[in-house]
Amino acid sequence: MWRQIRPYVAFFWRVIKYPLRVTRRKVLASETARKIRNYKRAKRVAFLDRVLSTSHIRAFQRGNRPVIRWIKGDGLDDEVTRVAIAQATRLFGDEVDYCLITQGITPERARDILAWADQSVEWWPITESDNPQLAQLLKQAGCPKEDFGFWWKWFPERVRENAPEWILDGDMVITGRPVWFDDWKAGKDQVRMSQEETTDETSYGEYSSDINHELKLYSGLISLPPKATYMQYVSEILKSQPLNRFHNGRINRSEQGVMVTAFQKLNPLPIPLHEFPFAFPGATSFDFGLSTIRNKVWGYHFARSFVVRNEHFDALVDNGEIFSEANPTSISKYQWLSGGSGQWGIPGWGMKNTLLGVFLEHAKPYAPGNALELGTSRGRMAAVLADAGLTVTTVDHQDRGAALNLKDLNVSVVVDEAINFLATNSEMFDVICIDIHENSIETWNKLWKHLPARLKVGGAIIINNLYLAELEIWHHDKGVAHLVEHLDSSWKSEVLSLDSPAVVKLTRS
């Protein structure tokens, strides 16, 4: 009998299983929402941060703020890209977010390129997995990843699909705001694409016949609104007309033809060459195209900087039209690792430069000793302490990119809960620097059970957020102040800075 009714039972279960699963998820979500609504703000923030840390999506991608991204390969244009990022971060400030995409660049080199940035910048070293669809299409043409060449610019397809986005070559420097900038920033602009006056039948490889040559489009700069994607068109083009066998993306112009053909399907507005002229090495002047307009420039494309020195770039640096900085301080050269607005996790924000300077001033005398940092974030304080000659161990419950950002520095990045690390690790440190996001009395009571045992004789514990509770939104976070008020006589405290939220140093009497 069971054999007779089994198919009906199985069918009935399939019918009701999905609605039951959806209902269960809704119940669990509502129960979780009710639970965290009763949390104090800091605990709620920490809870959400932990939940999102389990996502497979890169934290930076989850944002919806406008983003400008550059692609940088293993060429000679490091200085141009460094200036491009320095210039843009000073021009637009925190109105937008910034991302440096690299391929074949060491961490030391990436840090050097980012050393002049005045805002947070995401460093994203790409691999095939960042655009698997395109990687597969290239490999089907017999093109190994070593020969992807120009195609790397399209890994990933979008840094943030839900945000406005600019995609630029690493040798393009923005010097002003286009008249449509505010519309783009608000997500209300259409697709735009740069121009090259000298395009001809050879500029687009075997895909030239599909191009509207009157538009003279060139993929140096692409301006995209939210949700605008192009890989579906790239795929259609390459399936309809595959790349020649054993394609080499480092020397072949097919990439330009495919990408211009794909973007044409998004009806782009050309960015006139007189607004973003080329600067060719060896040329006597900038290439503005056929236009006689000269007062609309908001950027320059320093062509061939990837392979040769560009004298036009040097001239603009010398006359001060584009930014240059000779010797950035250890704090300013790691500005790119400051927290931003939460793109790297719910807390996301970073320490003020003034307070970071206080930490550096009072930790540096312990060099060349060892330092422990609790609260890594993206790794800025750890980098600054290592720069001062300390051997640094930094601990956070998740890696917000610090392991990569700090690679090859004298820093060990540990992913662990601070309390668990202190309880299970026997190493002792000359100085302990703490800047964490959950500062309740309960949290600090747990931390203090272990902190003294991790400090060497003559060492110091430097803590941020002494008076955090004076800020209304963090009024529950009285942990550091409570700790200082209840220290026993074997400890003494010294307030190092009253700049909110204030820094305190603890030493043994």
Coordinates of C-alpha atoms in Angstrom, one line a residue:
M1 CA 0.0 0.0 0.0
W2 CA 2.9 2.4 0.9
R3 CA 4.2 1.9 -2.7
Q4 CA 0.9 3.1 -4.0
I5 CA 0.5 6.2 -2.0
R6 CA 4.2 7.1 -1.8
P7 CA 4.2 9.2 -5.1
Y8 CA 1.2 11.2 -3.8
V9 CA 2.9 11.9 -0.5
A10 CA 6.1 13.0 -2.2
F11 CA 4.1 15.3 -4.5
F12 CA 2.2 16.8 -1.6
W13 CA 5.4 17.3 0.3
R14 CA 7.1 19.1 -2.6
V15 CA 4.0 21.4 -2.9
I16 CA 4.1 22.5 0.8
K17 CA 7.8 22.3 1.5
Y18 CA 8.8 25.6 -0.1
P19 CA 6.0 27.7 1.5
L20 CA 6.9 26.1 4.9
R21 CA 10.6 27.0 4.4
V22 CA 9.7 30.6 3.5
T23 CA 7.4 30.9 6.5
R24 CA 10.1 29.6 8.8
R25 CA 12.6 32.1 7.5
K26 CA 10.2 34.9 8.0
V27 CA 9.5 33.8 11.6
L28 CA 13.2 33.6 12.3
A29 CA 13.9 37.0 10.7
S30 CA 11.0 38.6 12.7
E31 CA 12.2 37.0 16.0
T32 CA 15.8 38.2 15.3
A33 CA 14.5 41.7 14.5
R34 CA 12.6 41.8 17.7
K35 CA 15.6 40.6 19.6
I36 CA 18.1 43.1 18.2
R37 CA 15.6 46.0 18.6
N38 CA 16.1 45.6 22.4
Y39 CA 19.9 45.7 22.1
K40 CA 21.8 48.8 23.0
R41 CA 23.1 50.5 19.9
A42 CA 26.7 49.2 20.2
K43 CA 25.6 45.7 20.7
R44 CA 23.1 46.0 17.8
V45 CA 25.8 47.3 15.5
A46 CA 28.2 44.5 16.5
F47 CA 25.5 41.9 15.9
L48 CA 24.7 43.1 12.5
D49 CA 28.4 43.4 11.7
R50 CA 28.9 39.7 12.6
V51 CA 25.9 38.7 10.5
L52 CA 27.1 40.5 7.4
S53 CA 30.7 39.2 7.8
T54 CA 29.4 35.7 6.9
S55 CA 28.2 37.0 3.4
H56 CA 30.1 35.8 0.4
I57 CA 29.7 39.3 -1.1
R58 CA 32.7 41.6 -0.7
A59 CA 31.8 44.2 1.9
F60 CA 32.7 47.1 -0.3
Q61 CA 30.3 45.9 -3.0
R62 CA 27.3 46.1 -0.7
G63 CA 27.3 49.9 -0.7
N64 CA 25.2 52.1 -2.9
R65 CA 27.3 55.3 -2.7
P66 CA 28.8 56.5 -6.0
V67 CA 32.2 55.0 -6.7
I68 CA 35.1 55.8 -8.9
R69 CA 37.4 53.0 -9.8
W70 CA 40.8 52.8 -11.7
I71 CA 42.5 49.7 -13.2
K72 CA 46.2 49.4 -12.7
G73 CA 48.4 46.7 -14.3
D74 CA 52.1 46.0 -14.2
G75 CA 53.2 49.0 -16.2
L76 CA 55.3 52.1 -15.7
D77 CA 52.4 54.4 -14.8
D78 CA 52.4 54.0 -11.0
E79 CA 53.1 57.7 -10.5
V80 CA 50.2 58.7 -12.8
T81 CA 47.7 56.4 -11.0
R82 CA 49.0 57.7 -7.6
V83 CA 48.3 61.3 -8.7
A84 CA 44.9 60.3 -10.3
I85 CA 43.7 58.9 -6.9
A86 CA 45.3 61.8 -4.9
Q87 CA 43.6 64.4 -7.2
A88 CA 40.2 62.8 -7.2
T89 CA 40.1 62.2 -3.4
R90 CA 40.8 65.9 -2.9
L91 CA 38.4 67.0 -5.6
F92 CA 35.4 65.0 -4.5
G93 CA 36.2 64.2 -0.9
D94 CA 33.7 62.0 0.8
E95 CA 31.0 62.6 -1.8
V96 CA 31.9 59.4 -3.5
D97 CA 33.9 56.2 -2.7
Y98 CA 37.1 55.1 -4.4
C99 CA 38.5 51.8 -5.6
L100 CA 41.8 50.8 -7.0
I101 CA 41.6 47.6 -9.1
T102 CA 45.0 46.0 -9.7
Q103 CA 46.4 43.0 -11.6
G104 CA 49.9 41.8 -11.1
I105 CA 50.8 44.4 -8.4
T106 CA 52.5 43.6 -5.1
P107 CA 51.0 44.8 -1.8
E108 CA 54.0 47.1 -1.3
R109 CA 53.5 48.7 -4.7
A110 CA 49.8 49.1 -4.2
R111 CA 50.4 50.8 -0.8
D112 CA 52.8 53.2 -2.6
I113 CA 50.3 54.1 -5.3
L114 CA 47.7 54.8 -2.6
A115 CA 50.0 56.8 -0.3
W116 CA 48.7 60.2 -1.4
A117 CA 45.0 59.4 -1.1
D118 CA 43.1 61.8 1.1
Q119 CA 40.1 59.5 1.5
S120 CA 39.3 55.8 2.1
V121 CA 40.2 53.7 -0.9
E122 CA 39.4 50.0 -1.4
W123 CA 42.3 48.1 -2.9
W124 CA 41.0 45.1 -4.9
P125 CA 43.6 42.8 -6.6
I126 CA 41.6 40.9 -9.1
T127 CA 41.6 37.3 -10.3
E128 CA 39.7 35.3 -12.9
S129 CA 36.9 34.7 -10.3
D130 CA 35.9 38.4 -10.3
N131 CA 34.4 38.0 -13.8
P132 CA 34.1 34.2 -14.4
Q133 CA 31.9 34.7 -17.4
L134 CA 34.5 36.8 -19.3
A135 CA 37.3 34.6 -18.1
Q136 CA 35.6 31.5 -19.6
L137 CA 35.0 33.3 -22.9
L138 CA 38.6 34.3 -23.2
K139 CA 39.8 30.8 -22.4
Q140 CA 37.5 29.4 -25.0
A141 CA 39.5 31.4 -27.5
G142 CA 42.7 29.9 -26.3
C143 CA 43.7 32.9 -24.3
P144 CA 45.4 32.1 -21.0
K145 CA 45.0 34.5 -18.1
E146 CA 48.6 35.6 -18.6
D147 CA 47.5 37.1 -21.9
F148 CA 44.2 38.7 -20.7
G149 CA 45.9 42.0 -21.0
F150 CA 43.4 44.9 -21.7
W151 CA 40.5 42.6 -20.7
W152 CA 41.4 42.8 -17.0
K153 CA 39.8 46.3 -17.0
W154 CA 36.4 44.5 -16.9
F155 CA 37.1 42.4 -13.8
P156 CA 34.7 42.7 -12.0
E157 CA 31.9 43.9 -14.3
R158 CA 30.7 46.3 -11.6
V159 CA 32.3 47.2 -8.3
R160 CA 28.8 48.3 -7.2
E161 CA 25.9 47.4 -9.4
N162 CA 23.4 49.3 -7.2
A163 CA 25.4 52.6 -7.4
P164 CA 26.6 55.1 -10.0
E165 CA 30.1 54.1 -11.1
W166 CA 33.0 55.5 -13.2
I167 CA 35.5 53.0 -14.7
L168 CA 38.8 54.6 -15.7
D169 CA 42.2 53.5 -17.0
G170 CA 45.0 54.0 -14.5
D171 CA 46.5 56.8 -16.6
M172 CA 43.5 59.1 -16.5
V173 CA 43.6 62.0 -14.1
I174 CA 40.4 63.9 -13.2
T175 CA 40.9 67.6 -12.6
G176 CA 37.4 69.0 -12.4
R177 CA 33.7 68.2 -12.2
P178 CA 31.8 67.6 -15.4
V179 CA 28.5 69.6 -15.6
W180 CA 26.6 66.4 -15.3
F181 CA 28.4 65.2 -12.2
D182 CA 25.6 65.9 -9.7
D183 CA 23.1 64.0 -11.9
W184 CA 25.5 61.0 -12.1
K185 CA 26.1 61.1 -8.4
A186 CA 22.3 61.0 -7.8
G187 CA 22.0 58.0 -10.1
K188 CA 20.0 60.1 -12.6
D189 CA 22.4 60.3 -15.5
Q190 CA 22.7 58.0 -18.5
V191 CA 25.7 55.9 -19.8
R192 CA 28.6 58.0 -21.0
M193 CA 31.8 57.0 -22.8
S194 CA 35.0 58.8 -23.7
Q195 CA 36.2 59.5 -27.2
E196 CA 39.3 59.2 -29.3
E197 CA 39.5 61.3 -32.4
T198 CA 42.1 59.1 -34.2
T199 CA 39.9 56.0 -34.3
D200 CA 39.9 54.2 -37.7
E201 CA 39.1 50.7 -39.0
T202 CA 42.0 49.2 -37.2
S203 CA 41.1 50.6 -33.8
Y204 CA 38.5 48.0 -33.1
G205 CA 40.1 44.8 -34.4
E206 CA 37.9 42.3 -36.2
Y207 CA 34.8 43.9 -34.7
S208 CA 35.1 47.2 -36.6
S209 CA 32.2 46.6 -38.9
D210 CA 29.7 46.7 -35.9
I211 CA 30.9 50.1 -34.7
N212 CA 29.3 53.5 -35.3
H213 CA 32.6 55.2 -36.3
E214 CA 31.0 58.7 -36.2
L215 CA 30.8 58.5 -32.4
K216 CA 34.5 57.8 -32.1
L217 CA 33.9 55.9 -28.9
Y218 CA 36.8 54.7 -26.7
S219 CA 36.5 52.8 -23.5
G220 CA 39.0 54.8 -21.4
L221 CA 36.3 56.2 -19.2
I222 CA 32.9 54.7 -18.7
S223 CA 30.2 56.4 -16.6
L224 CA 27.4 54.1 -15.5
P225 CA 24.2 54.7 -13.6
P226 CA 22.9 52.1 -11.1
K227 CA 21.9 48.7 -12.5
A228 CA 23.5 49.3 -15.9
T229 CA 25.3 46.1 -16.9
Y230 CA 27.1 45.1 -20.1
M231 CA 28.4 41.5 -19.8
Q232 CA 25.2 40.1 -21.4
Y233 CA 26.1 42.1 -24.5
V234 CA 29.8 41.1 -24.4
S235 CA 28.7 37.5 -24.2
E236 CA 26.3 37.8 -27.1
I237 CA 29.0 39.4 -29.2
L238 CA 31.7 36.8 -28.5
K239 CA 29.3 34.0 -29.0
S240 CA 28.1 35.4 -32.3
Q241 CA 31.7 36.2 -33.5
P242 CA 34.3 34.4 -31.3
L243 CA 37.7 35.9 -30.8
N244 CA 40.4 34.5 -33.2
R245 CA 42.0 31.4 -31.9
F246 CA 44.9 32.0 -29.5
H247 CA 43.8 35.5 -28.9
N248 CA 46.3 37.7 -27.0
G249 CA 44.7 40.5 -25.1
R250 CA 48.0 42.3 -24.4
I251 CA 48.5 43.2 -28.1
N252 CA 45.3 42.7 -29.9
R253 CA 42.7 45.5 -30.3
S254 CA 39.7 43.2 -30.3
E255 CA 39.0 44.1 -26.7
Q256 CA 38.3 47.7 -27.7
G257 CA 36.0 46.6 -30.5
V258 CA 34.0 44.2 -28.4
M259 CA 33.6 46.6 -25.5
V260 CA 32.6 49.6 -27.7
T261 CA 30.1 47.4 -29.5
A262 CA 28.7 46.2 -26.2
F263 CA 28.4 49.7 -24.7
Q264 CA 26.8 51.0 -27.9
K265 CA 23.8 48.9 -27.0
L266 CA 23.4 51.1 -23.8
N267 CA 23.1 54.2 -26.0
P268 CA 26.0 56.1 -24.5
L269 CA 26.5 59.8 -24.7
P270 CA 30.1 60.5 -25.9
I271 CA 32.3 62.5 -23.5
P272 CA 33.9 65.0 -26.0
L273 CA 37.6 64.9 -26.5
H274 CA 37.8 68.6 -25.8
E275 CA 36.6 67.8 -22.2
F276 CA 39.0 64.9 -21.6
P277 CA 41.9 65.3 -24.0
F278 CA 44.7 62.9 -24.7
A279 CA 48.3 63.7 -23.8
F280 CA 50.5 61.7 -26.2
P281 CA 54.2 61.4 -25.4
G282 CA 56.2 63.2 -28.0
A283 CA 53.3 65.4 -29.1
T284 CA 53.8 69.1 -28.9
S285 CA 50.3 69.7 -27.5
F286 CA 47.2 68.0 -26.1
D287 CA 44.8 66.2 -28.5
F288 CA 41.5 68.0 -28.2
G289 CA 40.2 66.5 -31.4
L290 CA 38.7 68.8 -34.1
S291 CA 37.0 71.1 -31.6
T292 CA 38.3 74.6 -30.9
I293 CA 36.9 74.6 -27.3
R294 CA 39.6 74.7 -24.7
N295 CA 37.9 75.9 -21.5
K296 CA 35.8 72.7 -20.7
V297 CA 38.6 70.4 -19.7
W298 CA 37.9 68.3 -16.5
G299 CA 40.6 65.6 -17.0
Y300 CA 43.5 64.3 -19.0
H301 CA 44.4 60.9 -20.5
F302 CA 48.2 60.4 -20.3
A303 CA 48.4 57.9 -23.1
R304 CA 51.1 55.3 -23.2
S305 CA 52.2 56.1 -19.7
F306 CA 52.0 52.3 -19.2
V307 CA 55.1 51.9 -21.4
V308 CA 56.9 55.3 -21.6
R309 CA 57.4 58.4 -19.6
N310 CA 54.8 61.1 -20.4
E311 CA 56.3 64.6 -20.5
H312 CA 52.9 66.3 -20.4
F313 CA 52.2 64.6 -17.1
D314 CA 55.5 65.9 -15.7
A315 CA 54.7 69.5 -16.9
L316 CA 51.3 69.5 -15.2
V317 CA 52.8 68.3 -12.0
D318 CA 55.6 70.9 -12.1
N319 CA 53.1 73.8 -12.7
G320 CA 50.9 72.6 -9.9
E321 CA 47.8 71.9 -12.0
I322 CA 47.7 68.3 -10.7
F323 CA 48.6 67.2 -7.2
S324 CA 52.0 66.0 -5.9
E325 CA 53.3 65.3 -2.5
A326 CA 57.0 64.6 -1.7
N327 CA 57.1 63.0 1.8
P328 CA 53.7 62.0 3.3
T329 CA 53.7 61.3 7.0
S330 CA 53.1 57.8 8.2
I331 CA 49.5 58.9 9.2
S332 CA 48.7 60.5 5.9
K333 CA 50.2 57.8 3.7
Y334 CA 47.8 55.3 5.3
Q335 CA 44.8 57.6 5.0
W336 CA 43.4 55.2 2.4
L337 CA 42.9 52.7 5.2
S338 CA 40.7 55.0 7.2
G339 CA 37.2 53.6 7.8
G340 CA 35.0 55.5 5.5
S341 CA 31.2 55.3 5.9
G342 CA 30.7 51.6 6.6
Q343 CA 31.5 50.1 3.2
W344 CA 33.8 47.5 4.9
G345 CA 31.3 46.4 7.6
I346 CA 28.7 48.0 9.7
P347 CA 31.1 49.9 12.0
G348 CA 33.3 50.8 9.1
W349 CA 34.4 54.2 10.4
G350 CA 38.0 54.9 11.4
M351 CA 39.9 56.9 14.0
K352 CA 40.4 60.6 13.6
N353 CA 43.9 61.6 12.4
T354 CA 44.4 63.6 15.6
L355 CA 43.7 60.6 17.9
L356 CA 45.8 58.3 15.7
G357 CA 48.6 60.8 16.2
V358 CA 48.2 60.5 19.9
F359 CA 48.4 56.7 19.7
L360 CA 51.5 56.9 17.6
E361 CA 53.2 59.4 19.8
H362 CA 52.8 57.3 22.9
A363 CA 53.3 53.9 21.3
K364 CA 56.4 54.8 19.3
P365 CA 58.8 55.0 22.3
Y366 CA 58.3 51.2 22.8
A367 CA 59.8 50.4 19.4
P368 CA 61.4 48.1 18.4
G369 CA 59.3 46.2 20.9
N370 CA 56.0 44.4 20.1
A371 CA 52.5 45.9 20.1
L372 CA 49.1 44.4 20.3
E373 CA 46.1 46.1 18.6
L374 CA 42.6 45.1 19.4
G375 CA 40.2 46.3 16.7
T376 CA 42.0 46.0 13.4
S377 CA 39.3 47.4 11.1
R378 CA 41.1 47.8 7.7
G379 CA 44.6 47.9 9.3
R380 CA 45.4 51.6 9.5
M381 CA 46.7 51.8 13.0
A382 CA 48.6 48.5 12.6
A383 CA 50.3 49.9 9.5
V384 CA 51.2 53.2 11.3
L385 CA 52.6 51.3 14.3
A386 CA 54.7 49.0 12.1
D387 CA 56.0 52.0 10.2
A388 CA 57.2 53.3 13.6
G389 CA 59.3 50.2 14.1
L390 CA 57.0 48.0 16.2
T391 CA 56.3 44.4 15.6
V392 CA 52.5 44.3 15.6
T393 CA 49.9 41.7 16.3
T394 CA 46.4 42.9 15.4
V395 CA 43.1 41.2 16.3
D396 CA 39.6 41.6 15.0
H397 CA 36.6 39.2 14.8
Q398 CA 36.6 39.5 11.0
D399 CA 39.1 40.5 8.3
R400 CA 37.9 43.7 6.5
G401 CA 40.8 43.3 4.0
A402 CA 43.6 43.9 6.6
A403 CA 45.4 40.7 5.9
L404 CA 45.9 41.8 2.3
N405 CA 46.4 45.5 3.0
L406 CA 49.1 44.8 5.5
K407 CA 50.8 41.9 3.7
D408 CA 54.6 42.0 3.9
L409 CA 54.6 44.6 6.7
N410 CA 55.8 43.6 10.2
V411 CA 52.2 42.8 11.2
S412 CA 50.4 39.5 12.1
V413 CA 46.7 39.7 11.4
V414 CA 44.6 37.5 13.7
V415 CA 40.9 36.8 13.1
D416 CA 39.5 36.1 16.6
E417 CA 37.3 37.6 19.3
A418 CA 39.4 39.9 21.4
I419 CA 38.4 38.2 24.7
N420 CA 39.2 34.7 23.3
F421 CA 42.6 35.8 22.0
L422 CA 43.6 37.3 25.3
A423 CA 42.4 34.3 27.2
T424 CA 44.2 31.7 25.0
N425 CA 47.3 33.5 24.0
S426 CA 50.3 33.7 26.3
E427 CA 52.4 36.3 24.5
M428 CA 53.1 39.5 26.3
F429 CA 53.4 42.9 24.7
D430 CA 55.2 46.2 25.3
V431 CA 52.2 48.3 24.4
I432 CA 48.5 47.4 23.8
C433 CA 46.4 49.8 21.7
I434 CA 42.6 49.3 21.8
D435 CA 39.9 50.8 19.6
I436 CA 36.8 48.6 19.6
H437 CA 33.2 49.2 18.6
E438 CA 31.5 47.5 21.6
N439 CA 32.4 49.4 24.8
S440 CA 29.8 48.3 27.4
I441 CA 30.8 47.9 31.0
E442 CA 30.2 44.2 30.6
T443 CA 32.6 44.0 27.7
W444 CA 35.3 45.8 29.5
N445 CA 34.9 43.8 32.6
K446 CA 35.6 40.7 30.5
L447 CA 38.6 42.3 28.7
W448 CA 40.2 43.5 32.0
K449 CA 40.3 40.0 33.4
H450 CA 43.0 39.2 30.8
L451 CA 44.6 42.4 29.7
P452 CA 47.0 42.9 32.6
A453 CA 48.5 39.5 32.1
R454 CA 49.3 40.3 28.4
L455 CA 51.3 43.5 29.3
K456 CA 55.0 43.5 30.0
V457 CA 56.5 45.2 33.0
G458 CA 56.9 48.9 32.1
G459 CA 54.4 48.7 29.3
A460 CA 51.3 50.7 28.6
I461 CA 47.7 50.1 27.5
I462 CA 46.3 52.9 25.3
I463 CA 42.5 53.0 24.9
N464 CA 40.2 55.0 22.7
N465 CA 36.6 55.9 23.7
L466 CA 37.1 57.1 27.2
Y467 CA 34.2 59.5 27.0
L468 CA 32.2 57.8 24.2
A469 CA 29.1 57.7 26.4
E470 CA 28.9 61.6 26.3
L471 CA 27.8 61.2 22.7
E472 CA 24.1 60.7 22.8
I473 CA 23.9 57.8 20.3
W474 CA 26.5 55.9 22.3
H475 CA 25.2 56.8 25.8
H476 CA 25.3 53.2 26.9
D477 CA 29.0 52.7 26.1
K478 CA 30.5 53.6 29.5
G479 CA 32.9 50.7 29.7
V480 CA 36.2 52.5 29.4
A481 CA 35.2 55.3 31.8
H482 CA 33.9 52.7 34.3
L483 CA 37.2 50.8 34.1
V484 CA 39.3 53.9 34.7
E485 CA 37.1 54.9 37.6
H486 CA 37.5 51.5 39.3
L487 CA 41.2 50.8 38.7
D488 CA 42.9 49.5 41.8
S489 CA 45.9 51.3 43.3
S490 CA 48.4 49.3 41.3
W491 CA 47.4 51.2 38.2
K492 CA 47.5 54.8 37.1
S493 CA 45.6 56.5 34.3
E494 CA 46.6 59.5 32.1
V495 CA 44.2 61.2 29.7
L496 CA 46.2 61.8 26.6
S497 CA 43.5 63.6 24.6
L498 CA 40.1 65.1 25.3
D499 CA 39.3 65.2 21.6
S500 CA 36.1 63.2 21.4
P501 CA 35.8 60.4 22.2
A502 CA 39.1 60.8 24.2
V503 CA 42.1 58.6 24.7
V504 CA 43.5 57.3 28.0
K505 CA 46.8 55.5 28.9
L506 CA 47.0 53.0 31.7
T507 CA 50.3 52.0 33.3
R508 CA 51.3 50.1 36.4
S509 CA 52.1 52.4 39.3

